[in-house]
Amino acid sequence: MPKIHTFDAVIVGAGGAGLMAALYASRSANVAVLSKLYPTRSHTGAAQGGIGAALANMEEDSWEWHSYDTVKGSDYLADQDAVDVLTKEAINTVVELEHMGLPFDRFPNGKISQRRFGGHTNKDTGKPVMRACHAADRTGHMILQTLYQQCIKNEVNFFDEFHVVDLIRVDDTVRGVVAIEIATGEFHIFHSKAVMFATGGWGRVWEVTSNAHSLTGDGPAIALRRGIPLQDMEFFQFHPTGIYKLGILITEGVRGEGGVLINSEGERFMAKEEYAPNIKDLASRDVVSRAIYLEVKAGRGINGQKYVHLDVTPETVNHYYELDGEDRRIDREYIEAKLPDIADFTRTYLGVDPVKEPMPVQPTAHYGMGGIPTDVNGRVLLDAQKTVLPGFYAAGEVACVSVHGANRLGTNSLTDLVVFGKLAGVDMAEYCQNAELLPLPDGAADEVMAEFERIRNNTGGVKAHEVRRKMQESMTENVSVFRTKETMDKAIADLKELREAYQKVSIEDKGKVFNSDLLEAWELGCLLDTAEVTAVSGLARPESRGAHARDDYTERDDENWLKHTLYHKEGDGYRLDYKEVTLGRYEPKPRVY
Amino acid sequence: MQAQLRIRRYNPEKDQAGYWGEYTLNDVNPNDSVLDLLHRVKWEIDGTLALRRSCAHGVCGSDAFRINGANMLACKTLVNRLGDGDMIKVQVEPILGLKVLKDLIVDMEPFMDHYKSVMPYFINDDPPPENGRERLQSIEDRARFDDTTKCILCAACTSSCPSFWANDKYVGPAAIVNAHRFIFDSRDKAPEKRLAVVGDTFGVWRCRTNFNCTNACPREIEITKAIAEVKNVLYTGEI
């Protein structure tokens, strides 16, 4: 029998969103934070370049401009009321992080240092604006550490290395979660009035990704299995600059500090008329990823390979500053100070010193714009009419508010985490004040325990890692920077076969203690689910918008497709329906950078 | 190239004591990381191998192991750093001084307890600026503790320290690094509380400056220097 714990609320995931929510919710509610990792291992810590907030510490800026850039970046699919909440709250929340001790870099005037980032502009001039508040190129690390430190100070209850594998839902209520204590293999039930998923992304669906091995889509898959739809899953961001073959992220801050992308002919190709003649290398990520893909396809990859160069050597940067008529100049010391981790990564993994030579980069699977649908208070929504599932919350990458629409602007992931983590934490605590603890249903953990027994005792002989590799290869080949009906059909067919193979996955470790063989096999099921939702949702959308770029439908179709996708699992099948986009000040128009 | 791995194995559900597992991998690329090799062993040869890992690029701190006798992150250690030629020998064992729970996994709780003992969180109860904005800090003041903000709590330093091996009540280098991060932050108001902890019998004076920690740190924090700076504050009373 599983051990039962009782709390007002359970937060699943201890990255930026989960910890921010925990800090707020713990003020009045009895909260447990469960993570399959130690909290400081969470992938928020890998975020590099900055957190977007219109502090205007160095030059004129406003939250309205930040909203405009976010909406334009989203290819008009973001809900504009939610975007306004994000950009307004960003300012207070970044200041609040500073008050918590976060060691931001500083300008000479002592204020938080800000730099340029892709797609962040002055709305009057169209020129890049310094909006990304940062601590060198380890901003996410500082946010994660600071929030964890504050959680220690405030005595938040952590259950480290507790892997959540099911949500206990009875009709339209949630009653808690089922988790495996990784160290012992024992099942536990966390009985609660409210549950928040802050489980992060699912980048491991693809072969080349910036995402941690642990980002396996557990949250969306569990939600889906418990009758909660997933929204806008066809929109997955490919970050333009991952380290060639490895996918390790090279922050957009490199380009914010003046770095440029160069093809085999030595051209700064982003300046071409067909790409982004105005803001060039600082265009939105989807635009830059497509440009790299097209340059490579046209035979202009470096050495005929599938990569281009990202050049941040002072000689090159200063050359282009001069051409662009900018007064600014940089030197090696500046690069070392502003991008120390990037320099460390490329030296370690490539033997390339970025202050002396260019870095080989290619697009890397990075961020899910879609996820579990929520309102701005993190409350999970069940349908196109926005019916709330009381007591169930989601925040961070796993949630789809939607503020990122079809393409997220750089720095807005960290902004999203802290702003909506906080708002969701506050709302959940209030909810707990008034809600009753409803009884656990009989056998609340039975179904998922049976699934684990099935995997443990399966003798099918198929290895999980082989199924995973094939899924990653197919998704990379077929549902990547560009897609067509043909490729997505292929992915869906591959996934069907792989799902059958998954039923035959067997494992070697039959024990209980730290059985990662078993847990990885279960995670694979989550990956397959999220991959399928991505491909199916994409196939159903015959237009190109943001990160969903189709070779067979190259235009955006606002008349028919300015709407959010909702994928509902129904038995072994699915049903798609669509939800209105909330427009506002910014009317959809062609997106030119 | 070929890699011959010796991996320290121990399964508490089966084994009375630890032993060395030996595995041979072919078609190893010199640019593969040790984590890549461990994954290949786990996925291709023996699914029971247990290890922690997550980000796979040296920022999450999950996979500190003792690799060919020295503490490193497996994901940040490329095969070409361990040698060259057609055959490479790679030995991987758990970090020392913490109880082994299974294979390469150790009990991190004592390490985390030492970390928490130094009050590793910002303390400043003064009201924030009236304009509702950030506290100001000069570039120079910010630079004083920059190095120690980089810690990822991987435990490579503490578990390489002979003083910690000798007595696990010693708070260890990682905890001191995190105390340093706040003691030298001009905005923080409670340095004396942390100095009381690290100035105690089981604090900085256990450090014998042998630089194992500095050598082990995958974030290249100058740990021994940071410890010396804390000692100096205790000695002079001036930050």
mmCIF file of C-alpha atoms in Angstrom, chain A residues 392-539:
data_model
loop_
_atom_site.group_PDB
_atom_site.id
_atom_site.type_symbol
_atom_site.label_atom_id
_atom_site.label_comp_id
_atom_site.label_asym_id
_atom_site.label_seq_id
_atom_site.Cartn_x
_atom_site.Cartn_y
_atom_site.Cartn_z
ATOM 1 C CA PHE A 392 -5.550 22.123 -10.628
ATOM 2 C CA TYR A 393 -2.840 24.575 -11.609
ATOM 3 C CA ALA A 394 0.029 24.704 -14.062
ATOM 4 C CA ALA A 395 2.863 27.205 -14.457
ATOM 5 C CA GLY A 396 6.091 27.623 -16.372
ATOM 6 C CA GLU A 397 6.971 25.855 -19.601
ATOM 7 C CA VAL A 398 4.421 23.099 -19.045
ATOM 8 C CA ALA A 399 1.625 25.678 -19.033
ATOM 9 C CA CYS A 400 0.149 27.480 -22.014
ATOM 10 C CA VAL A 401 -1.329 30.770 -20.772
ATOM 11 C CA SER A 402 -0.810 31.673 -23.745
ATOM 12 C CA VAL A 403 1.791 34.424 -23.736
ATOM 13 C CA HIS A 404 4.160 32.888 -26.280
ATOM 14 C CA GLY A 405 1.667 31.979 -28.977
ATOM 15 C CA ALA A 406 3.407 30.477 -31.973
ATOM 16 C CA ASN A 407 6.912 31.587 -31.055
ATOM 17 C CA ARG A 408 8.406 32.695 -27.763
ATOM 18 C CA LEU A 409 10.572 35.755 -27.544
ATOM 19 C CA GLY A 410 13.983 35.220 -25.963
ATOM 20 C CA THR A 411 14.075 36.031 -22.185
ATOM 21 C CA ASN A 412 10.317 35.581 -21.852
ATOM 22 C CA SER A 413 10.622 32.024 -20.524
ATOM 23 C CA LEU A 414 12.239 33.254 -17.323
ATOM 24 C CA THR A 415 9.749 36.112 -17.131
ATOM 25 C CA ASP A 416 6.919 33.605 -17.558
ATOM 26 C CA LEU A 417 8.282 31.344 -14.790
ATOM 27 C CA VAL A 418 8.514 33.967 -12.125
ATOM 28 C CA VAL A 419 5.429 36.000 -13.048
ATOM 29 C CA PHE A 420 3.012 33.134 -13.519
ATOM 30 C CA GLY A 421 4.661 30.966 -10.853
ATOM 31 C CA LYS A 422 3.895 33.761 -8.415
ATOM 32 C CA LEU A 423 0.346 34.448 -9.607
ATOM 33 C CA ALA A 424 -0.475 30.743 -9.596
ATOM 34 C CA GLY A 425 1.026 30.290 -6.131
ATOM 35 C CA VAL A 426 -1.050 33.169 -4.760
ATOM 36 C CA ASP A 427 -4.249 31.912 -6.357
ATOM 37 C CA MET A 428 -3.663 28.339 -5.217
ATOM 38 C CA ALA A 429 -3.123 29.439 -1.618
ATOM 39 C CA GLU A 430 -6.384 31.394 -1.707
ATOM 40 C CA TYR A 431 -8.144 28.414 -3.193
ATOM 41 C CA CYS A 432 -6.869 26.218 -0.348
ATOM 42 C CA GLN A 433 -8.282 28.644 2.241
ATOM 43 C CA ASN A 434 -11.805 27.969 1.026
ATOM 44 C CA ALA A 435 -11.618 24.463 -0.382
ATOM 45 C CA GLU A 436 -12.199 21.259 1.496
ATOM 46 C CA LEU A 437 -9.949 18.247 1.435
ATOM 47 C CA LEU A 438 -12.039 15.773 -0.516
ATOM 48 C CA PRO A 439 -11.578 12.085 0.276
ATOM 49 C CA LEU A 440 -9.232 9.931 -1.744
ATOM 50 C CA PRO A 441 -10.970 7.480 -4.044
ATOM 51 C CA ASP A 442 -10.386 3.799 -3.365
ATOM 52 C CA GLY A 443 -7.300 2.458 -5.098
ATOM 53 C CA ALA A 444 -6.156 5.932 -6.103
ATOM 54 C CA ALA A 445 -2.731 4.633 -7.137
ATOM 55 C CA ASP A 446 -3.815 1.273 -8.574
ATOM 56 C CA GLU A 447 -3.894 2.160 -12.228
ATOM 57 C CA VAL A 448 -0.427 3.657 -12.413
ATOM 58 C CA MET A 449 1.024 0.968 -10.130
ATOM 59 C CA ALA A 450 -0.326 -1.635 -12.525
ATOM 60 C CA GLU A 451 1.333 0.143 -15.441
ATOM 61 C CA PHE A 452 4.652 0.057 -13.603
ATOM 62 C CA GLU A 453 4.216 -3.640 -12.853
ATOM 63 C CA ARG A 454 3.468 -4.225 -16.524
ATOM 64 C CA ILE A 455 6.707 -2.526 -17.538
ATOM 65 C CA ARG A 456 8.707 -4.260 -14.803
ATOM 66 C CA ASN A 457 7.501 -7.733 -15.785
ATOM 67 C CA ASN A 458 7.332 -7.279 -19.538
ATOM 68 C CA THR A 459 9.326 -9.845 -21.495
ATOM 69 C CA GLY A 460 8.862 -8.276 -24.945
ATOM 70 C CA GLY A 461 12.598 -7.745 -25.323
ATOM 71 C CA VAL A 462 12.422 -4.276 -26.876
ATOM 72 C CA LYS A 463 14.855 -1.763 -25.421
ATOM 73 C CA ALA A 464 13.502 1.609 -24.356
ATOM 74 C CA HIS A 465 16.504 3.525 -25.631
ATOM 75 C CA GLU A 466 16.041 2.119 -29.142
ATOM 76 C CA VAL A 467 12.416 3.208 -29.256
ATOM 77 C CA ARG A 468 13.421 6.598 -27.897
ATOM 78 C CA ARG A 469 16.159 7.034 -30.498
ATOM 79 C CA LYS A 470 13.812 6.144 -33.350
ATOM 80 C CA MET A 471 11.211 8.591 -32.065
ATOM 81 C CA GLN A 472 13.844 11.328 -31.792
ATOM 82 C CA GLU A 473 15.123 10.619 -35.304
ATOM 83 C CA SER A 474 11.666 10.640 -36.813
ATOM 84 C CA MET A 475 10.583 13.828 -35.070
ATOM 85 C CA THR A 476 13.838 15.551 -36.055
ATOM 86 C CA GLU A 477 13.423 14.466 -39.648
ATOM 87 C CA ASN A 478 9.706 15.132 -39.912
ATOM 88 C CA VAL A 479 8.441 17.626 -37.332
ATOM 89 C CA SER A 480 11.217 20.134 -37.027
ATOM 90 C CA VAL A 481 12.000 23.662 -38.290
ATOM 91 C CA PHE A 482 9.956 22.965 -41.437
ATOM 92 C CA ARG A 483 7.099 20.458 -41.877
ATOM 93 C CA THR A 484 4.735 19.278 -44.606
ATOM 94 C CA LYS A 485 1.707 17.020 -44.692
ATOM 95 C CA GLU A 486 3.929 14.281 -46.010
ATOM 96 C CA THR A 487 6.489 14.530 -43.223
ATOM 97 C CA MET A 488 3.924 14.793 -40.453
ATOM 98 C CA ASP A 489 2.018 11.806 -41.844
ATOM 99 C CA LYS A 490 5.302 9.925 -41.755
ATOM 100 C CA ALA A 491 5.932 10.949 -38.143
ATOM 101 C CA ILE A 492 2.447 9.867 -37.106
ATOM 102 C CA ALA A 493 2.904 6.498 -38.811
ATOM 103 C CA ASP A 494 6.313 6.061 -37.162
ATOM 104 C CA LEU A 495 4.881 6.941 -33.782
ATOM 105 C CA LYS A 496 2.116 4.379 -34.196
ATOM 106 C CA GLU A 497 4.709 1.688 -34.785
ATOM 107 C CA LEU A 498 6.828 2.939 -31.926
ATOM 108 C CA ARG A 499 3.837 2.917 -29.621
ATOM 109 C CA GLU A 500 3.333 -0.744 -30.471
ATOM 110 C CA ALA A 501 7.017 -1.371 -29.817
ATOM 111 C CA TYR A 502 6.646 0.464 -26.517
ATOM 112 C CA GLN A 503 4.171 -2.158 -25.369
ATOM 113 C CA LYS A 504 7.034 -4.666 -25.665
ATOM 114 C CA VAL A 505 9.665 -2.655 -23.829
ATOM 115 C CA SER A 506 11.276 -4.694 -21.117
ATOM 116 C CA ILE A 507 13.845 -3.728 -18.547
ATOM 117 C CA GLU A 508 16.749 -5.423 -16.830
ATOM 118 C CA ASP A 509 16.589 -3.835 -13.413
ATOM 119 C CA LYS A 510 13.880 -5.629 -11.447
ATOM 120 C CA GLY A 511 14.816 -4.008 -8.139
ATOM 121 C CA LYS A 512 13.284 -1.117 -6.260
ATOM 122 C CA VAL A 513 16.177 1.095 -5.202
ATOM 123 C CA PHE A 514 17.038 3.884 -7.693
ATOM 124 C CA ASN A 515 15.541 1.937 -10.559
ATOM 125 C CA SER A 516 16.163 4.402 -13.362
ATOM 126 C CA ASP A 517 15.777 1.591 -15.904
ATOM 127 C CA LEU A 518 12.110 1.415 -14.934
ATOM 128 C CA LEU A 519 11.569 5.162 -14.670
ATOM 129 C CA GLU A 520 13.234 5.879 -18.013
ATOM 130 C CA ALA A 521 10.949 3.308 -19.654
ATOM 131 C CA TRP A 522 7.906 5.025 -18.142
ATOM 132 C CA GLU A 523 9.213 8.449 -19.225
ATOM 133 C CA LEU A 524 9.455 7.125 -22.774
ATOM 134 C CA GLY A 525 5.683 6.630 -22.740
ATOM 135 C CA CYS A 526 5.302 10.318 -21.844
ATOM 136 C CA LEU A 527 7.630 11.340 -24.657
ATOM 137 C CA LEU A 528 5.676 9.285 -27.177
ATOM 138 C CA ASP A 529 2.434 10.907 -26.037
ATOM 139 C CA THR A 530 3.770 14.443 -26.350
ATOM 140 C CA ALA A 531 5.403 13.664 -29.708
ATOM 141 C CA GLU A 532 2.120 12.386 -31.072
ATOM 142 C CA VAL A 533 0.141 15.381 -29.885
ATOM 143 C CA THR A 534 2.746 17.639 -31.530
ATOM 144 C CA ALA A 535 2.555 15.877 -34.894
ATOM 145 C CA VAL A 536 -1.225 15.512 -34.927
ATOM 146 C CA SER A 537 -1.824 19.132 -33.929
ATOM 147 C CA GLY A 538 0.647 20.264 -36.579
ATOM 148 C CA LEU A 539 -0.881 18.192 -39.331
#
